[in-house]
Amino acid sequence: MNALLDRVDLNAVLDRVDINRLLDRVGMDHLLGRVDVESLAARLDLNQLLAGVDMNQLVSTVDIRAIVQRVDVNQIVQQVDVNQIVQQVDVNQVVQQVDVDEVVRRVDVEAVVDRVDVNGVVDRIDFDALVEQTDLGAVIAASSSGMASDALDVVRSQTVGLDEFIARWIARLRRRPYAGPPGPPEGAKAGS
Amino acid sequence: MTARAGDATFSGPPAIRQSLQGKYAGFASRFTAFAVDVGVSLGVFMLALAAIWFAARVLTGKDIAWNKGDIWVIVAYAVWAFIYFAYCWAASGSTAGMALFGVKVVRDDGTDASGRRAVVRTLALPLSFLFLGLGFVGILLGDRRRALHDVIAGTAVVYSWDARAARLRFLSRS
């Protein structure tokens, strides 16, 4: 038998076989019914299989736009419970991560101000009530007392400077070190 | 204008950069304060004399001739000066001139001067002028900057002005 098979030219035989007619005659359902698919799947090494797949090339062949166009985003969003998501967000932590200075720096203040109706805001101010509640006399008095206080400070500091000048020269004449104006001994109550 | 002058001053004397409150006051502050007090007391006294002259002229139709050498004028001024200094030192420790220059009279231990010490100090003040003002030398040479009348009354003169606070106040406004 083996010698006979050795003499058969299998390639020539296969060339003469009409594969399509042969498959038509095969009962595929019967054949697949005899295949133990689970056993076959268990023997597959998916990791090795996936390692051999060029994912980039595979993805590049996918028409993402077509897929996205077929997705009903509104329907998905309607199913999302936004309140529940928001409740899980730690707003304080999010705010702490925000660089407010950077945000403010990016704000076009002039554009914001341009959109403010200043005349409208001014029209809404009750100036009579504002003046009644403002003690303008006190404001003027505070401003005047500030100037008077400044002048007094200058006069006093000039005189203290003269005190120090005299004291330093006296100390120099007496060949003694001078370390500023002397004060009462420790524990004595300073004049207030 | 004030701020510019203050800027030059505050950046000058090193003592201005510390609080002088409670430190013994120097000669210049005390002398200028006293000069102002003499001016104020004399000014008020002259106004009083003018008021009396005006009242006498209105009421009697006669002029009163005030003479500087008149003993009554001298005595009246001495009494007025005594009241002025003694009352101010007893009430607040400062006369008008001392308040202007930020100094005040305290006891030698730093506490507020009492009425009795104020009176003694006022009475002893003329003694410091004796012998060409020898009683004031203690302000220049003494460790506690006390004049003769301070020693007699058991008082001292200290700065009541907080120079450091004034400097900070100035910097906050500039």
Coordinates of C-alpha atoms in Angstrom, one line a residue:
Chain A
M1 CA 0.0 0.0 0.0
N2 CA 2.7 2.3 0.9
A3 CA 4.6 1.5 -2.3
L4 CA 1.4 2.2 -4.2
L5 CA 0.9 5.5 -2.5
D6 CA 4.5 6.4 -3.2
R7 CA 3.9 6.0 -6.9
V8 CA 0.7 8.2 -6.9
D9 CA 1.4 11.8 -7.9
L10 CA -0.9 13.6 -5.3
N11 CA -0.4 17.0 -6.8
A12 CA -1.7 15.8 -10.2
V13 CA -4.6 14.2 -8.5
L14 CA -5.5 17.3 -6.5
D15 CA -5.2 19.4 -9.7
R16 CA -7.9 17.2 -11.2
V17 CA -10.2 17.6 -8.1
D18 CA -13.0 20.1 -8.4
I19 CA -12.9 21.5 -4.9
N20 CA -16.1 23.4 -5.2
R21 CA -18.1 20.4 -6.2
L22 CA -16.5 18.4 -3.5
L23 CA -17.5 21.0 -0.9
D24 CA -21.0 21.1 -2.2
R25 CA -21.3 17.4 -1.6
V26 CA -20.0 17.7 1.9
G27 CA -22.7 18.3 4.6
M28 CA -21.1 21.2 6.4
D29 CA -23.6 21.3 9.2
H30 CA -23.0 17.6 9.9
L31 CA -19.3 18.2 9.8
L32 CA -19.4 21.2 12.1
G33 CA -21.7 19.3 14.5
R34 CA -19.0 16.8 15.0
V35 CA -16.4 19.5 15.8
D36 CA -15.9 20.2 19.6
V37 CA -15.6 24.0 19.3
E38 CA -15.1 24.5 23.1
S39 CA -12.2 22.1 23.1
L40 CA -10.8 23.8 20.0
A41 CA -11.1 27.2 21.6
A42 CA -9.5 26.0 24.8
R43 CA -6.5 24.9 22.8
L44 CA -6.1 28.3 21.2
D45 CA -3.4 30.6 22.7
L46 CA -5.1 33.9 22.2
N47 CA -2.2 35.9 23.6
Q48 CA 0.1 34.4 21.0
L49 CA -2.5 35.0 18.3
L50 CA -2.9 38.7 19.3
A51 CA 0.8 39.2 19.5
G52 CA 1.0 38.4 15.9
V53 CA -1.7 40.9 14.9
D54 CA -0.6 44.3 13.8
M55 CA -3.1 46.4 15.8
N56 CA -2.1 49.7 14.2
Q57 CA -2.7 48.3 10.8
L58 CA -6.0 46.8 11.9
V59 CA -7.2 50.0 13.4
S60 CA -6.1 52.0 10.4
T61 CA -8.5 49.9 8.3
V62 CA -11.4 50.7 10.6
D63 CA -13.6 53.6 9.5
I64 CA -14.0 55.3 12.9
R65 CA -16.2 58.0 11.4
A66 CA -18.7 55.5 10.1
I67 CA -18.8 53.9 13.5
V68 CA -19.3 57.2 15.3
Q69 CA -22.0 58.3 12.9
R70 CA -23.9 55.1 13.7
V71 CA -23.7 55.8 17.5
D72 CA -26.7 57.6 19.0
V73 CA -24.8 59.8 21.5
N74 CA -28.0 61.4 22.7
Q75 CA -29.4 58.0 23.7
I76 CA -26.2 57.2 25.6
V77 CA -26.2 60.6 27.4
Q78 CA -29.8 60.1 28.4
Q79 CA -28.8 56.9 30.1
V80 CA -26.0 58.6 32.1
D81 CA -27.0 59.6 35.7
V82 CA -25.2 63.0 35.8
N83 CA -26.2 63.7 39.3
Q84 CA -24.7 60.6 40.6
I85 CA -21.4 61.4 38.8
V86 CA -21.4 64.9 40.2
Q87 CA -22.0 63.7 43.7
Q88 CA -18.9 61.5 43.5
V89 CA -16.7 64.5 42.4
D90 CA -14.7 66.1 45.2
V91 CA -15.2 69.7 44.1
N92 CA -12.8 71.1 46.7
Q93 CA -10.0 68.9 45.5
V94 CA -10.7 70.0 41.9
V95 CA -10.8 73.7 42.9
Q96 CA -7.5 73.3 44.7
Q97 CA -5.8 72.1 41.6
V98 CA -7.0 75.1 39.6
D99 CA -4.4 77.8 39.1
V100 CA -6.7 80.8 39.6
D101 CA -3.9 83.2 38.7
E102 CA -3.4 81.5 35.4
V103 CA -7.2 81.5 34.8
V104 CA -7.4 85.2 35.6
R105 CA -4.4 86.0 33.5
R106 CA -6.2 84.4 30.5
V107 CA -9.3 86.4 31.1
D108 CA -9.6 89.4 28.7
V109 CA -10.8 91.9 31.3
E110 CA -11.2 94.7 28.8
A111 CA -13.6 92.5 26.8
V112 CA -15.5 91.8 30.0
V113 CA -15.6 95.5 30.9
D114 CA -16.7 96.4 27.4
R115 CA -19.7 94.2 27.8
V116 CA -20.7 95.9 31.1
D117 CA -23.3 98.6 30.7
V118 CA -21.7 101.1 33.0
N119 CA -24.4 103.7 32.4
G120 CA -27.0 101.1 33.4
V121 CA -25.1 100.3 36.6
V122 CA -24.8 104.0 37.5
D123 CA -28.4 104.6 36.8
R124 CA -29.3 101.9 39.4
I125 CA -27.3 103.5 42.2
D126 CA -29.3 105.5 44.7
F127 CA -26.8 108.3 45.2
D128 CA -28.9 110.1 47.8
A129 CA -29.0 107.0 50.0
L130 CA -25.3 106.4 49.4
V131 CA -24.3 110.0 50.6
E132 CA -26.7 109.7 53.5
Q133 CA -24.9 106.5 54.7
T134 CA -21.4 107.9 54.1
D135 CA -19.8 110.1 56.8
L136 CA -18.0 112.3 54.4
G137 CA -16.9 114.6 57.3
A138 CA -15.1 111.6 58.9
V139 CA -13.4 110.8 55.6
I140 CA -12.2 114.3 55.2
A141 CA -11.1 114.5 58.8
A142 CA -9.2 111.2 58.5
S143 CA -7.4 112.4 55.4
S144 CA -6.5 115.7 57.1
S145 CA -5.4 114.0 60.3
G146 CA -3.2 111.7 58.2
M147 CA -1.4 114.7 56.7
A148 CA -1.0 116.4 60.1
S149 CA 0.3 113.1 61.6
D150 CA 2.8 112.9 58.8
A151 CA 4.0 116.4 59.4
L152 CA 4.3 115.7 63.1
D153 CA 6.3 112.5 62.5
V154 CA 8.7 114.4 60.3
V155 CA 9.2 117.1 62.9
R156 CA 9.8 114.6 65.7
S157 CA 12.1 112.4 63.6
Q158 CA 14.2 115.5 62.8
T159 CA 14.5 116.3 66.4
V160 CA 15.3 112.8 67.4
G161 CA 18.0 112.8 64.7
L162 CA 19.4 115.9 66.4
D163 CA 19.3 114.2 69.8
E164 CA 21.3 111.3 68.4
F165 CA 23.8 113.6 66.7
I166 CA 24.4 115.4 70.0
A167 CA 24.6 112.2 72.0
R168 CA 27.0 110.6 69.6
W169 CA 29.3 113.6 69.8
I170 CA 29.2 113.8 73.6
A171 CA 30.0 110.0 73.7
R172 CA 32.9 110.6 71.3
L173 CA 34.3 113.4 73.4
R174 CA 34.0 111.3 76.5
R175 CA 35.6 108.4 74.6
R176 CA 32.7 106.1 75.4
P177 CA 30.8 103.8 73.0
Y178 CA 27.3 105.0 72.1
A179 CA 24.6 102.3 71.4
G180 CA 21.5 104.5 71.0
P181 CA 19.2 106.3 73.4
P182 CA 19.2 104.8 76.9
G183 CA 16.1 103.4 78.4
P184 CA 14.8 102.6 81.9
P185 CA 16.1 99.4 83.6
E186 CA 14.4 96.1 82.9
G187 CA 11.1 95.7 84.7
A188 CA 10.4 99.4 84.9
K189 CA 7.2 100.4 83.2
A190 CA 7.9 102.4 80.0
G191 CA 6.1 105.7 79.6
S192 CA 3.1 105.2 77.5
Chain B
M1 CA 5.9 117.6 50.2
T2 CA 5.5 116.1 53.6
A3 CA 6.1 112.7 52.3
R4 CA 9.3 113.7 50.6
A5 CA 10.6 115.3 53.7
G6 CA 9.6 112.3 55.7
D7 CA 11.3 109.9 53.3
A8 CA 14.6 111.7 53.8
T9 CA 14.2 111.7 57.5
F10 CA 13.0 108.2 58.0
S11 CA 15.9 106.7 56.1
G12 CA 18.4 108.8 58.0
P13 CA 18.9 108.3 61.8
P14 CA 19.2 104.7 62.8
A15 CA 17.3 105.4 66.0
I16 CA 14.2 106.1 64.0
R17 CA 14.1 102.5 62.9
Q18 CA 13.4 101.3 66.4
S19 CA 10.6 102.2 68.8
L20 CA 11.9 105.0 71.0
Q21 CA 8.9 104.8 73.3
G22 CA 10.0 104.8 76.9
K23 CA 13.7 105.7 76.1
Y24 CA 15.1 108.8 77.8
A25 CA 14.6 111.8 75.6
G26 CA 17.6 113.7 74.3
F27 CA 18.7 117.3 74.7
A28 CA 17.3 118.7 71.4
S29 CA 13.8 117.3 71.9
R30 CA 13.6 118.6 75.4
F31 CA 15.0 122.0 74.6
T32 CA 12.8 122.6 71.6
A33 CA 9.8 121.4 73.5
F34 CA 10.6 123.8 76.3
A35 CA 11.1 126.6 73.8
V36 CA 7.7 125.9 72.4
D37 CA 6.2 125.8 75.9
V38 CA 7.8 129.2 76.7
G39 CA 6.4 130.6 73.5
V40 CA 2.9 129.1 74.1
S41 CA 2.8 130.3 77.8
L42 CA 4.0 133.7 76.8
G43 CA 1.6 134.0 73.9
V44 CA -1.3 133.0 76.1
F45 CA -0.2 135.4 78.8
M46 CA 0.1 138.3 76.3
L47 CA -3.3 137.5 75.0
A48 CA -4.7 137.6 78.5
L49 CA -3.0 141.0 79.2
A50 CA -4.4 142.3 75.9
A51 CA -7.9 141.0 76.9
I52 CA -7.6 142.8 80.3
W53 CA -6.4 146.0 78.6
F54 CA -9.3 145.9 76.2
A55 CA -11.8 145.1 78.9
A56 CA -10.5 148.0 81.1
R57 CA -10.6 150.4 78.2
V58 CA -14.2 149.5 77.4
L59 CA -15.3 149.6 81.0
T60 CA -13.3 152.5 82.4
G61 CA -12.3 154.4 79.2
K62 CA -8.7 154.4 80.4
D63 CA -5.6 152.6 79.0
I64 CA -3.5 150.3 81.2
A65 CA 0.2 150.7 80.5
W66 CA 1.9 147.3 80.9
N67 CA 5.5 147.5 81.7
K68 CA 7.9 144.5 81.3
G69 CA 9.7 145.5 84.4
D70 CA 6.5 145.8 86.4
I71 CA 6.8 143.4 89.3
W72 CA 3.1 142.5 89.1
V73 CA 3.5 141.5 85.5
I74 CA 6.5 139.3 86.4
V75 CA 4.7 137.8 89.3
A76 CA 1.6 137.2 87.2
Y77 CA 3.6 135.5 84.5
A78 CA 5.4 133.3 87.1
V79 CA 2.1 132.2 88.6
W80 CA 0.7 131.5 85.1
A81 CA 3.8 129.6 84.1
F82 CA 3.7 127.5 87.3
I83 CA 0.0 126.6 86.6
Y84 CA 0.7 125.9 83.0
F85 CA 3.7 123.5 83.6
A86 CA 2.4 121.9 86.9
Y87 CA -1.1 121.3 85.6
C88 CA 0.1 119.8 82.3
W89 CA 2.7 117.5 83.9
A90 CA 0.2 116.4 86.5
A91 CA -2.6 115.8 84.1
S92 CA -0.9 114.1 81.2
G93 CA 2.9 114.3 81.7
S94 CA 3.1 116.5 78.7
T95 CA 2.9 120.2 78.0
A96 CA 1.9 121.5 74.6
G97 CA 5.5 121.6 73.4
M98 CA 6.3 118.2 74.8
A99 CA 3.2 116.7 73.1
L100 CA 4.4 118.3 69.9
F101 CA 7.8 116.7 70.1
G102 CA 6.6 113.4 71.5
V103 CA 8.1 113.5 75.0
K104 CA 6.6 113.2 78.4
V105 CA 7.5 113.4 82.1
V106 CA 7.4 110.1 84.1
R107 CA 8.6 109.0 87.4
D108 CA 12.2 107.7 87.5
D109 CA 10.8 104.2 87.5
G110 CA 8.9 104.9 84.3
T111 CA 5.4 105.1 85.7
D112 CA 3.2 108.1 85.3
A113 CA 4.2 111.2 87.2
S114 CA 2.0 112.2 90.1
G115 CA 0.6 115.6 90.9
R116 CA 3.0 116.1 93.8
R117 CA 6.0 115.3 91.6
A118 CA 4.7 117.7 88.9
V119 CA 4.5 120.5 91.5
V120 CA 8.0 119.8 92.9
R121 CA 9.4 119.6 89.4
T122 CA 7.9 122.9 88.4
L123 CA 9.2 124.6 91.5
A124 CA 12.7 123.1 91.0
L125 CA 12.8 124.0 87.3
P126 CA 14.3 127.5 87.9
L127 CA 17.1 125.9 89.9
S128 CA 18.4 124.2 86.7
F129 CA 18.9 127.7 85.1
L130 CA 21.2 128.8 87.9
F131 CA 25.0 129.0 87.2
L132 CA 24.6 129.4 83.5
G133 CA 22.2 126.5 83.2
L134 CA 24.5 124.0 84.9
G135 CA 21.5 122.0 86.1
F136 CA 20.8 120.9 82.5
V137 CA 24.3 119.3 82.0
G138 CA 22.9 116.1 83.3
I139 CA 20.7 115.8 80.2
L140 CA 23.9 115.7 78.1
L141 CA 26.2 113.7 80.4
G142 CA 23.9 111.6 82.6
D143 CA 23.1 108.0 81.8
R144 CA 19.4 108.7 82.4
R145 CA 19.5 112.1 80.8
R146 CA 18.0 113.9 83.9
A147 CA 18.3 117.6 84.7
L148 CA 18.6 118.9 88.2
H149 CA 14.9 119.5 88.6
D150 CA 14.3 115.9 87.4
V151 CA 16.7 114.6 90.1
I152 CA 15.0 116.7 92.8
A153 CA 11.5 115.7 91.7
G154 CA 12.4 112.0 91.1
T155 CA 11.3 112.2 87.4
A156 CA 12.6 111.6 84.0
V157 CA 11.6 112.6 80.5
V158 CA 11.1 109.9 78.0
Y159 CA 9.9 109.6 74.4
S160 CA 6.2 108.9 74.2
W161 CA 6.4 108.8 70.4
D162 CA 6.6 105.4 68.7
A163 CA 9.1 106.1 66.0
R164 CA 8.9 102.6 64.5
A165 CA 5.1 102.8 64.2
A166 CA 5.4 106.2 62.6
R167 CA 7.9 104.8 60.1
L168 CA 5.6 101.9 59.2
R169 CA 2.7 104.4 58.9
F170 CA 4.7 106.5 56.6
L171 CA 5.8 103.5 54.5
S172 CA 2.2 102.3 54.2
R173 CA 1.1 105.6 52.8
S174 CA 3.9 106.1 50.4

